[in-house]
Amino acid sequence: MLAHLKRQAWMQPLMPHLRKIRRNFDTLRELPKTLPEERASKAWLARNCKQAKEIEDAFIQVRHQGGYFSGWALSRSALRSFCGCLLSSQQNPSIVEFGSGQSTLFWAFLLRSLPLRLNSFEHHPDWYEQLNRRIKGTPGLTYHLRPLKQLNRSEKELLWQTPASAHQLFLESGVPVPAAQNAETRLIDCFYDLDTATHFEADSIDGMILDGPNGSGRSISFPLLFPFLKPTAWILIDDFDHYPFLAELSQLFAYDVLHEHLGKGNRWSLLRLKGRLTAFGTSRDSTAS
């Protein structure tokens, strides 16, 4: 009954307002659980990051623009953790974000006060257009619309077997995901159809955010960006325990888990790489910066 009602033409203009009401209600309902986390992460950032004021100001700007950090959006605590660690260890960092949204709007505001570079990738044309109208022209931010493609099991396994050339193999692998599946949340082994070598140089990425695509394919970024991630890069993975992302990462990189949150609907992990792994499982390049 409710699904039928949502499809009615007269309901369409009301849907954005109803979604906002629902978000506000959910935020108030979860406030007793999220407030301690919010206070703790804010205090941690103030103690550990010189750019804490600029980061908090960017959150305020997102809120003034009607943005939110609830539901499926990355939480403020996740972004504080990522920003605090990354900015304290690297000046003028280069960041790649897979899966855009409120976090991308946050970066757009942060770029007004801090020098960094962001490449953000989105697959859904409607979501891309809505956000692009708000962030277009932001210096230092490049926003990409790229469709998804799906790999079969053997294609995916081959990327892990040959990570140094995985970005080249990926170009010839997979099949396009139908547009009708763009909004599905349980896609299997799908990732953005892109040529990473045209966007990144070797050892150039200081931080990576994995908030998309939905489903099991986020780990494809590990071999795909194997030559392009700095050996000590920071990686923030949303919904990190929905699939064996960390086990798949451990086949290619050594890493430490710095922060981890396991709240209901808010599960993320911040990692720092400790070097690429050779075929014999030993770390190399771990001293690169």
PDB file of C-alpha atoms in Angstrom:
ATOM      1  CA  MET A   1       0.000   0.000   0.000  1.00  0.00           C
ATOM      2  CA  LEU A   2       2.759   2.438   0.970  1.00  0.00           C
ATOM      3  CA  ALA A   3       4.851   1.596  -2.111  1.00  0.00           C
ATOM      4  CA  HIS A   4       1.824   2.200  -4.348  1.00  0.00           C
ATOM      5  CA  LEU A   5       1.203   5.552  -2.656  1.00  0.00           C
ATOM      6  CA  LYS A   6       4.798   6.672  -3.220  1.00  0.00           C
ATOM      7  CA  ARG A   7       4.417   6.090  -6.967  1.00  0.00           C
ATOM      8  CA  GLN A   8       1.424   8.398  -7.321  1.00  0.00           C
ATOM      9  CA  ALA A   9       2.160  11.554  -9.323  1.00  0.00           C
ATOM     10  CA  TRP A  10       0.615  13.859  -6.737  1.00  0.00           C
ATOM     11  CA  MET A  11       2.947  12.435  -4.083  1.00  0.00           C
ATOM     12  CA  GLN A  12       6.188  13.147  -5.930  1.00  0.00           C
ATOM     13  CA  PRO A  13       6.513  16.849  -4.943  1.00  0.00           C
ATOM     14  CA  LEU A  14       5.938  15.871  -1.317  1.00  0.00           C
ATOM     15  CA  MET A  15       8.546  13.107  -1.164  1.00  0.00           C
ATOM     16  CA  PRO A  16      11.618  15.314  -0.448  1.00  0.00           C
ATOM     17  CA  HIS A  17       9.780  16.956   2.446  1.00  0.00           C
ATOM     18  CA  LEU A  18       8.600  13.612   3.812  1.00  0.00           C
ATOM     19  CA  ARG A  19      12.130  12.207   3.602  1.00  0.00           C
ATOM     20  CA  LYS A  20      13.453  15.215   5.520  1.00  0.00           C
ATOM     21  CA  ILE A  21      10.817  14.742   8.218  1.00  0.00           C
ATOM     22  CA  ARG A  22      11.747  11.060   8.443  1.00  0.00           C
ATOM     23  CA  ARG A  23      15.465  11.884   8.728  1.00  0.00           C
ATOM     24  CA  ASN A  24      14.801  14.417  11.491  1.00  0.00           C
ATOM     25  CA  PHE A  25      12.636  11.910  13.340  1.00  0.00           C
ATOM     26  CA  ASP A  26      15.283   9.189  13.030  1.00  0.00           C
ATOM     27  CA  THR A  27      17.975  11.614  14.223  1.00  0.00           C
ATOM     28  CA  LEU A  28      15.967  12.533  17.329  1.00  0.00           C
ATOM     29  CA  ARG A  29      15.159   8.891  18.037  1.00  0.00           C
ATOM     30  CA  GLU A  30      18.815   7.867  17.868  1.00  0.00           C
ATOM     31  CA  LEU A  31      20.132  10.936  19.721  1.00  0.00           C
ATOM     32  CA  PRO A  32      20.600   9.207  23.114  1.00  0.00           C
ATOM     33  CA  LYS A  33      22.826   6.622  21.391  1.00  0.00           C
ATOM     34  CA  THR A  34      24.731   8.934  19.055  1.00  0.00           C
ATOM     35  CA  LEU A  35      25.331  11.908  21.364  1.00  0.00           C
ATOM     36  CA  PRO A  36      28.100  10.243  23.444  1.00  0.00           C
ATOM     37  CA  GLU A  37      29.883   9.144  20.246  1.00  0.00           C
ATOM     38  CA  GLU A  38      29.518  12.642  18.786  1.00  0.00           C
ATOM     39  CA  ARG A  39      30.975  14.293  21.889  1.00  0.00           C
ATOM     40  CA  ALA A  40      33.834  11.812  22.121  1.00  0.00           C
ATOM     41  CA  SER A  41      34.829  12.153  18.455  1.00  0.00           C
ATOM     42  CA  LYS A  42      34.655  15.942  18.618  1.00  0.00           C
ATOM     43  CA  ALA A  43      36.871  15.990  21.720  1.00  0.00           C
ATOM     44  CA  TRP A  44      39.319  13.556  20.091  1.00  0.00           C
ATOM     45  CA  LEU A  45      39.596  15.754  17.006  1.00  0.00           C
ATOM     46  CA  ALA A  46      40.201  18.898  19.084  1.00  0.00           C
ATOM     47  CA  ARG A  47      43.054  17.156  20.914  1.00  0.00           C
ATOM     48  CA  ASN A  48      44.704  15.562  17.902  1.00  0.00           C
ATOM     49  CA  CYS A  49      44.239  17.781  14.853  1.00  0.00           C
ATOM     50  CA  LYS A  50      45.312  21.394  14.315  1.00  0.00           C
ATOM     51  CA  GLN A  51      42.647  21.763  11.626  1.00  0.00           C
ATOM     52  CA  ALA A  52      39.776  20.808  13.970  1.00  0.00           C
ATOM     53  CA  LYS A  53      38.083  24.217  13.666  1.00  0.00           C
ATOM     54  CA  GLU A  54      38.039  24.105   9.868  1.00  0.00           C
ATOM     55  CA  ILE A  55      36.607  20.566   9.948  1.00  0.00           C
ATOM     56  CA  GLU A  56      33.839  21.487  12.397  1.00  0.00           C
ATOM     57  CA  ASP A  57      33.031  24.619  10.375  1.00  0.00           C
ATOM     58  CA  ALA A  58      32.578  22.438   7.272  1.00  0.00           C
ATOM     59  CA  PHE A  59      30.074  20.255   9.164  1.00  0.00           C
ATOM     60  CA  ILE A  60      28.146  23.385  10.134  1.00  0.00           C
ATOM     61  CA  GLN A  61      28.044  24.542   6.510  1.00  0.00           C
ATOM     62  CA  VAL A  62      26.661  21.166   5.403  1.00  0.00           C
ATOM     63  CA  ARG A  63      23.907  21.430   7.997  1.00  0.00           C
ATOM     64  CA  HIS A  64      23.066  24.985   6.904  1.00  0.00           C
ATOM     65  CA  GLN A  65      22.665  23.635   3.356  1.00  0.00           C
ATOM     66  CA  GLY A  66      20.163  21.031   4.532  1.00  0.00           C
ATOM     67  CA  GLY A  67      22.695  18.210   4.636  1.00  0.00           C
ATOM     68  CA  TYR A  68      22.655  15.398   7.167  1.00  0.00           C
ATOM     69  CA  PHE A  69      24.939  12.704   8.536  1.00  0.00           C
ATOM     70  CA  SER A  70      22.433  10.027   9.443  1.00  0.00           C
ATOM     71  CA  GLY A  71      20.931   7.019   7.701  1.00  0.00           C
ATOM     72  CA  TRP A  72      23.287   5.754   4.989  1.00  0.00           C
ATOM     73  CA  ALA A  73      25.508   8.835   5.048  1.00  0.00           C
ATOM     74  CA  LEU A  74      28.987   8.579   6.522  1.00  0.00           C
ATOM     75  CA  SER A  75      28.887   9.721  10.135  1.00  0.00           C
ATOM     76  CA  ARG A  76      30.662  12.811  11.409  1.00  0.00           C
ATOM     77  CA  SER A  77      32.715  10.619  13.736  1.00  0.00           C
ATOM     78  CA  ALA A  78      34.012   8.598  10.765  1.00  0.00           C
ATOM     79  CA  LEU A  79      34.994  11.744   8.884  1.00  0.00           C
ATOM     80  CA  ARG A  80      36.600  13.266  11.988  1.00  0.00           C
ATOM     81  CA  SER A  81      38.686  10.138  12.433  1.00  0.00           C
ATOM     82  CA  PHE A  82      39.754  10.080   8.782  1.00  0.00           C
ATOM     83  CA  CYS A  83      40.443  13.821   8.552  1.00  0.00           C
ATOM     84  CA  GLY A  84      42.196  14.027  11.898  1.00  0.00           C
ATOM     85  CA  CYS A  85      44.617  11.208  11.126  1.00  0.00           C
ATOM     86  CA  LEU A  86      45.197  12.128   7.484  1.00  0.00           C
ATOM     87  CA  LEU A  87      45.691  15.868   7.968  1.00  0.00           C
ATOM     88  CA  SER A  88      47.971  15.337  10.957  1.00  0.00           C
ATOM     89  CA  SER A  89      50.266  13.109   8.911  1.00  0.00           C
ATOM     90  CA  GLN A  90      50.138  14.659   5.441  1.00  0.00           C
ATOM     91  CA  GLN A  91      50.097  18.204   4.078  1.00  0.00           C
ATOM     92  CA  ASN A  92      48.059  18.886   0.922  1.00  0.00           C
ATOM     93  CA  PRO A  93      46.745  15.304   0.758  1.00  0.00           C
ATOM     94  CA  SER A  94      45.296  13.648  -2.323  1.00  0.00           C
ATOM     95  CA  ILE A  95      42.058  11.775  -1.554  1.00  0.00           C
ATOM     96  CA  VAL A  96      39.844   9.457  -3.580  1.00  0.00           C
ATOM     97  CA  GLU A  97      36.230   8.860  -2.565  1.00  0.00           C
ATOM     98  CA  PHE A  98      34.151   6.012  -3.969  1.00  0.00           C
ATOM     99  CA  GLY A  99      30.467   6.659  -3.353  1.00  0.00           C
ATOM    100  CA  SER A 100      29.461  10.309  -3.073  1.00  0.00           C
ATOM    101  CA  GLY A 101      26.944  12.068  -0.858  1.00  0.00           C
ATOM    102  CA  GLN A 102      26.969  14.279   2.220  1.00  0.00           C
ATOM    103  CA  SER A 103      30.670  13.577   2.700  1.00  0.00           C
ATOM    104  CA  THR A 104      31.373  15.058  -0.740  1.00  0.00           C
ATOM    105  CA  LEU A 105      29.495  18.211   0.227  1.00  0.00           C
ATOM    106  CA  PHE A 106      31.571  18.286   3.417  1.00  0.00           C
ATOM    107  CA  TRP A 107      34.783  18.093   1.375  1.00  0.00           C
ATOM    108  CA  ALA A 108      33.582  20.915  -0.872  1.00  0.00           C
ATOM    109  CA  PHE A 109      33.235  23.208   2.139  1.00  0.00           C
ATOM    110  CA  LEU A 110      36.501  22.027   3.707  1.00  0.00           C
ATOM    111  CA  LEU A 111      38.331  22.813   0.467  1.00  0.00           C
ATOM    112  CA  ARG A 112      37.456  26.474   0.973  1.00  0.00           C
ATOM    113  CA  SER A 113      39.815  26.636   3.944  1.00  0.00           C
ATOM    114  CA  LEU A 114      42.299  23.771   3.561  1.00  0.00           C
ATOM    115  CA  PRO A 115      44.558  22.702   0.668  1.00  0.00           C
ATOM    116  CA  LEU A 116      43.723  19.196  -0.478  1.00  0.00           C
ATOM    117  CA  ARG A 117      42.661  17.390  -3.650  1.00  0.00           C
ATOM    118  CA  LEU A 118      39.648  15.123  -3.981  1.00  0.00           C
ATOM    119  CA  ASN A 119      38.497  12.790  -6.748  1.00  0.00           C
ATOM    120  CA  SER A 120      34.975  11.527  -6.027  1.00  0.00           C
ATOM    121  CA  PHE A 121      33.222   8.808  -8.061  1.00  0.00           C
ATOM    122  CA  GLU A 122      29.471   8.190  -8.362  1.00  0.00           C
ATOM    123  CA  HIS A 123      27.534   5.749 -10.558  1.00  0.00           C
ATOM    124  CA  HIS A 124      23.918   6.920 -10.194  1.00  0.00           C
ATOM    125  CA  PRO A 125      23.108   9.686 -12.748  1.00  0.00           C
ATOM    126  CA  ASP A 126      20.295  11.249 -10.706  1.00  0.00           C
ATOM    127  CA  TRP A 127      22.324  11.406  -7.508  1.00  0.00           C
ATOM    128  CA  TYR A 128      25.294  12.739  -9.458  1.00  0.00           C
ATOM    129  CA  GLU A 129      23.291  15.555 -11.056  1.00  0.00           C
ATOM    130  CA  GLN A 130      21.728  16.621  -7.763  1.00  0.00           C
ATOM    131  CA  LEU A 131      25.067  16.863  -5.998  1.00  0.00           C
ATOM    132  CA  ASN A 132      27.011  18.232  -8.955  1.00  0.00           C
ATOM    133  CA  ARG A 133      24.781  21.311  -9.029  1.00  0.00           C
ATOM    134  CA  ARG A 134      25.931  22.095  -5.486  1.00  0.00           C
ATOM    135  CA  ILE A 135      29.654  21.419  -5.762  1.00  0.00           C
ATOM    136  CA  LYS A 136      30.448  22.192  -9.415  1.00  0.00           C
ATOM    137  CA  GLY A 137      33.418  24.501  -9.789  1.00  0.00           C
ATOM    138  CA  THR A 138      34.913  23.798  -6.358  1.00  0.00           C
ATOM    139  CA  PRO A 139      38.698  24.191  -6.722  1.00  0.00           C
ATOM    140  CA  GLY A 140      40.528  20.974  -5.907  1.00  0.00           C
ATOM    141  CA  LEU A 141      37.436  18.768  -6.277  1.00  0.00           C
ATOM    142  CA  THR A 142      36.857  16.605  -9.347  1.00  0.00           C
ATOM    143  CA  TYR A 143      33.525  14.792  -9.461  1.00  0.00           C
ATOM    144  CA  HIS A 144      33.189  11.818 -11.814  1.00  0.00           C
ATOM    145  CA  LEU A 145      30.104   9.996 -13.088  1.00  0.00           C
ATOM    146  CA  ARG A 146      31.111   6.439 -13.946  1.00  0.00           C
ATOM    147  CA  PRO A 147      28.807   3.442 -14.575  1.00  0.00           C
ATOM    148  CA  LEU A 148      29.251   0.168 -12.749  1.00  0.00           C
ATOM    149  CA  LYS A 149      30.449  -3.088 -14.219  1.00  0.00           C
ATOM    150  CA  GLN A 150      30.333  -6.565 -12.751  1.00  0.00           C
ATOM    151  CA  LEU A 151      33.184  -9.073 -12.664  1.00  0.00           C
ATOM    152  CA  ASN A 152      32.823 -12.835 -12.593  1.00  0.00           C
ATOM    153  CA  ARG A 153      34.693 -14.845  -9.984  1.00  0.00           C
ATOM    154  CA  SER A 154      37.690 -15.722 -12.144  1.00  0.00           C
ATOM    155  CA  GLU A 155      38.097 -12.112 -13.300  1.00  0.00           C
ATOM    156  CA  LYS A 156      38.068 -10.891  -9.722  1.00  0.00           C
ATOM    157  CA  GLU A 157      40.545 -13.548  -8.565  1.00  0.00           C
ATOM    158  CA  LEU A 158      42.934 -12.611 -11.369  1.00  0.00           C
ATOM    159  CA  LEU A 159      43.119  -9.031 -10.080  1.00  0.00           C
ATOM    160  CA  TRP A 160      44.414 -10.296  -6.728  1.00  0.00           C
ATOM    161  CA  GLN A 161      46.892 -12.620  -8.432  1.00  0.00           C
ATOM    162  CA  THR A 162      48.413  -9.805 -10.517  1.00  0.00           C
ATOM    163  CA  PRO A 163      47.862  -6.576  -8.539  1.00  0.00           C
ATOM    164  CA  ALA A 164      50.636  -4.620 -10.261  1.00  0.00           C
ATOM    165  CA  SER A 165      48.790  -4.901 -13.589  1.00  0.00           C
ATOM    166  CA  ALA A 166      45.255  -5.245 -12.224  1.00  0.00           C
ATOM    167  CA  HIS A 167      44.287  -1.752 -13.373  1.00  0.00           C
ATOM    168  CA  GLN A 168      45.060  -2.792 -16.956  1.00  0.00           C
ATOM    169  CA  LEU A 169      43.271  -6.149 -16.709  1.00  0.00           C
ATOM    170  CA  PHE A 170      40.236  -4.425 -15.246  1.00  0.00           C
ATOM    171  CA  LEU A 171      39.743  -2.419 -18.444  1.00  0.00           C
ATOM    172  CA  GLU A 172      39.053  -5.622 -20.385  1.00  0.00           C
ATOM    173  CA  SER A 173      37.042  -7.361 -17.671  1.00  0.00           C
ATOM    174  CA  GLY A 174      33.424  -7.411 -16.586  1.00  0.00           C
ATOM    175  CA  VAL A 175      30.058  -6.555 -18.078  1.00  0.00           C
ATOM    176  CA  PRO A 176      28.000  -3.363 -17.652  1.00  0.00           C
ATOM    177  CA  VAL A 177      25.486  -3.294 -14.814  1.00  0.00           C
ATOM    178  CA  PRO A 178      22.016  -2.443 -16.197  1.00  0.00           C
ATOM    179  CA  ALA A 179      20.819   1.036 -15.287  1.00  0.00           C
ATOM    180  CA  ALA A 180      17.724  -0.508 -13.698  1.00  0.00           C
ATOM    181  CA  GLN A 181      20.007  -1.934 -10.985  1.00  0.00           C
ATOM    182  CA  ASN A 182      21.662   1.384 -10.115  1.00  0.00           C
ATOM    183  CA  ALA A 183      19.848   1.715  -6.793  1.00  0.00           C
ATOM    184  CA  GLU A 184      20.207  -1.911  -5.673  1.00  0.00           C
ATOM    185  CA  THR A 185      22.044  -2.439  -2.392  1.00  0.00           C
ATOM    186  CA  ARG A 186      23.252  -6.054  -2.697  1.00  0.00           C
ATOM    187  CA  LEU A 187      25.219  -6.025  -5.934  1.00  0.00           C
ATOM    188  CA  ILE A 188      27.848  -8.750  -6.272  1.00  0.00           C
ATOM    189  CA  ASP A 189      31.417  -7.856  -7.306  1.00  0.00           C
ATOM    190  CA  CYS A 190      30.556  -4.581  -9.034  1.00  0.00           C
ATOM    191  CA  PHE A 191      32.784  -1.521  -9.242  1.00  0.00           C
ATOM    192  CA  TYR A 192      33.092   1.752 -11.102  1.00  0.00           C
ATOM    193  CA  ASP A 193      34.155   1.367 -14.724  1.00  0.00           C
ATOM    194  CA  LEU A 194      37.217   3.603 -14.825  1.00  0.00           C
ATOM    195  CA  ASP A 195      40.781   3.714 -16.057  1.00  0.00           C
ATOM    196  CA  THR A 196      42.696   4.485 -12.876  1.00  0.00           C
ATOM    197  CA  ALA A 197      45.914   5.285 -14.743  1.00  0.00           C
ATOM    198  CA  THR A 198      44.240   8.315 -16.351  1.00  0.00           C
ATOM    199  CA  HIS A 199      43.291   9.751 -12.952  1.00  0.00           C
ATOM    200  CA  PHE A 200      46.216   8.881 -10.675  1.00  0.00           C
ATOM    201  CA  GLU A 201      49.989   8.626 -10.694  1.00  0.00           C
ATOM    202  CA  ALA A 202      51.963   5.918  -8.934  1.00  0.00           C
ATOM    203  CA  ASP A 203      52.141   6.318  -5.142  1.00  0.00           C
ATOM    204  CA  SER A 204      49.993   9.450  -5.262  1.00  0.00           C
ATOM    205  CA  ILE A 205      46.907   8.702  -3.128  1.00  0.00           C
ATOM    206  CA  ASP A 206      47.187   9.626   0.555  1.00  0.00           C
ATOM    207  CA  GLY A 207      43.678   8.614   1.589  1.00  0.00           C
ATOM    208  CA  MET A 208      40.775   6.554   0.255  1.00  0.00           C
ATOM    209  CA  ILE A 209      37.131   6.496   1.361  1.00  0.00           C
ATOM    210  CA  LEU A 210      35.092   3.418   0.444  1.00  0.00           C
ATOM    211  CA  ASP A 211      31.419   4.333   0.776  1.00  0.00           C
ATOM    212  CA  GLY A 212      30.382   2.760  -2.521  1.00  0.00           C
ATOM    213  CA  PRO A 213      29.303   1.050  -4.532  1.00  0.00           C
ATOM    214  CA  ASN A 214      26.740  -0.919  -2.556  1.00  0.00           C
ATOM    215  CA  GLY A 215      27.395  -4.629  -2.281  1.00  0.00           C
ATOM    216  CA  SER A 216      30.507  -6.790  -2.224  1.00  0.00           C
ATOM    217  CA  GLY A 217      32.600  -5.018  -4.861  1.00  0.00           C
ATOM    218  CA  ARG A 218      34.233  -2.281  -2.786  1.00  0.00           C
ATOM    219  CA  SER A 219      37.305  -4.445  -2.272  1.00  0.00           C
ATOM    220  CA  ILE A 220      38.009  -4.349  -6.021  1.00  0.00           C
ATOM    221  CA  SER A 221      39.544  -0.953  -5.290  1.00  0.00           C
ATOM    222  CA  PHE A 222      42.449  -2.681  -3.491  1.00  0.00           C
ATOM    223  CA  PRO A 223      44.083  -4.325  -6.535  1.00  0.00           C
ATOM    224  CA  LEU A 224      42.751  -1.632  -8.866  1.00  0.00           C
ATOM    225  CA  LEU A 225      44.610   1.085  -6.949  1.00  0.00           C
ATOM    226  CA  PHE A 226      47.511  -1.130  -5.860  1.00  0.00           C
ATOM    227  CA  PRO A 227      50.199   0.947  -7.652  1.00  0.00           C
ATOM    228  CA  PHE A 228      48.509   4.286  -6.928  1.00  0.00           C
ATOM    229  CA  LEU A 229      47.907   4.139  -3.176  1.00  0.00           C
ATOM    230  CA  LYS A 230      50.842   5.312  -1.124  1.00  0.00           C
ATOM    231  CA  PRO A 231      52.165   2.384   0.919  1.00  0.00           C
ATOM    232  CA  THR A 232      51.177   4.264   4.099  1.00  0.00           C
ATOM    233  CA  ALA A 233      47.808   5.574   2.877  1.00  0.00           C
ATOM    234  CA  TRP A 234      44.766   5.904   5.130  1.00  0.00           C
ATOM    235  CA  ILE A 235      41.616   3.957   4.201  1.00  0.00           C
ATOM    236  CA  LEU A 236      38.138   4.541   5.627  1.00  0.00           C
ATOM    237  CA  ILE A 237      35.698   1.701   4.893  1.00  0.00           C
ATOM    238  CA  ASP A 238      32.006   2.131   5.606  1.00  0.00           C
ATOM    239  CA  ASP A 239      30.068  -1.065   6.396  1.00  0.00           C
ATOM    240  CA  PHE A 240      33.441  -2.773   6.592  1.00  0.00           C
ATOM    241  CA  ASP A 241      32.094  -6.005   8.076  1.00  0.00           C
ATOM    242  CA  HIS A 242      29.221  -6.595   5.634  1.00  0.00           C
ATOM    243  CA  TYR A 243      31.632  -8.516   3.387  1.00  0.00           C
ATOM    244  CA  PRO A 244      35.215  -9.824   3.910  1.00  0.00           C
ATOM    245  CA  PHE A 245      36.801  -6.540   2.849  1.00  0.00           C
ATOM    246  CA  LEU A 246      39.584  -6.639   5.446  1.00  0.00           C
ATOM    247  CA  ALA A 247      40.515 -10.229   4.617  1.00  0.00           C
ATOM    248  CA  GLU A 248      40.770  -9.289   0.946  1.00  0.00           C
ATOM    249  CA  LEU A 249      42.857  -6.210   1.770  1.00  0.00           C
ATOM    250  CA  SER A 250      45.253  -8.328   3.846  1.00  0.00           C
ATOM    251  CA  GLN A 251      46.196 -10.322   0.735  1.00  0.00           C
ATOM    252  CA  LEU A 252      47.718  -7.206  -0.834  1.00  0.00           C
ATOM    253  CA  PHE A 253      48.708  -4.832   1.971  1.00  0.00           C
ATOM    254  CA  ALA A 254      49.859  -4.939   5.554  1.00  0.00           C
ATOM    255  CA  TYR A 255      47.821  -2.559   7.689  1.00  0.00           C
ATOM    256  CA  ASP A 256      46.878  -1.429  11.186  1.00  0.00           C
ATOM    257  CA  VAL A 257      43.332  -0.726  12.345  1.00  0.00           C
ATOM    258  CA  LEU A 258      43.404   2.697  14.016  1.00  0.00           C
ATOM    259  CA  HIS A 259      39.737   3.338  14.779  1.00  0.00           C
ATOM    260  CA  GLU A 260      36.652   1.184  14.500  1.00  0.00           C
ATOM    261  CA  HIS A 261      32.970   1.774  15.210  1.00  0.00           C
ATOM    262  CA  LEU A 262      30.315  -0.925  15.431  1.00  0.00           C
ATOM    263  CA  GLY A 263      27.101   1.013  16.059  1.00  0.00           C
ATOM    264  CA  LYS A 264      23.739   0.011  14.629  1.00  0.00           C
ATOM    265  CA  GLY A 265      23.600   1.302  11.045  1.00  0.00           C
ATOM    266  CA  ASN A 266      26.963   3.003  11.545  1.00  0.00           C
ATOM    267  CA  ARG A 267      29.815   0.556  11.093  1.00  0.00           C
ATOM    268  CA  TRP A 268      33.140   1.844   9.852  1.00  0.00           C
ATOM    269  CA  SER A 269      36.836   1.161  10.167  1.00  0.00           C
ATOM    270  CA  LEU A 270      39.857   3.424   9.674  1.00  0.00           C
ATOM    271  CA  LEU A 271      43.038   1.674   8.561  1.00  0.00           C
ATOM    272  CA  ARG A 272      46.566   2.742   7.807  1.00  0.00           C
ATOM    273  CA  LEU A 273      48.554   0.769   5.296  1.00  0.00           C
ATOM    274  CA  LYS A 274      52.000  -0.480   6.314  1.00  0.00           C
ATOM    275  CA  GLY A 275      53.280  -1.442   2.895  1.00  0.00           C
ATOM    276  CA  ARG A 276      52.459  -3.583  -0.101  1.00  0.00           C
ATOM    277  CA  LEU A 277      52.897  -7.325   0.149  1.00  0.00           C
ATOM    278  CA  THR A 278      54.978  -9.419  -2.204  1.00  0.00           C
ATOM    279  CA  ALA A 279      53.921 -12.873  -3.336  1.00  0.00           C
ATOM    280  CA  PHE A 280      55.803 -14.218  -0.288  1.00  0.00           C
ATOM    281  CA  GLY A 281      53.783 -12.172   2.174  1.00  0.00           C
ATOM    282  CA  THR A 282      56.568  -9.788   3.213  1.00  0.00           C
ATOM    283  CA  SER A 283      56.027  -6.065   3.414  1.00  0.00           C
ATOM    284  CA  ARG A 284      57.840  -3.679   1.117  1.00  0.00           C
ATOM    285  CA  ASP A 285      57.765   0.091   0.482  1.00  0.00           C
ATOM    286  CA  SER A 286      56.440   0.553   4.023  1.00  0.00           C
ATOM    287  CA  THR A 287      58.675   3.544   4.687  1.00  0.00           C
ATOM    288  CA  ALA A 288      57.360   5.576   1.749  1.00  0.00           C
ATOM    289  CA  SER A 289      55.470   8.739   2.646  1.00  0.00           C
TER     290      SER A 289
END
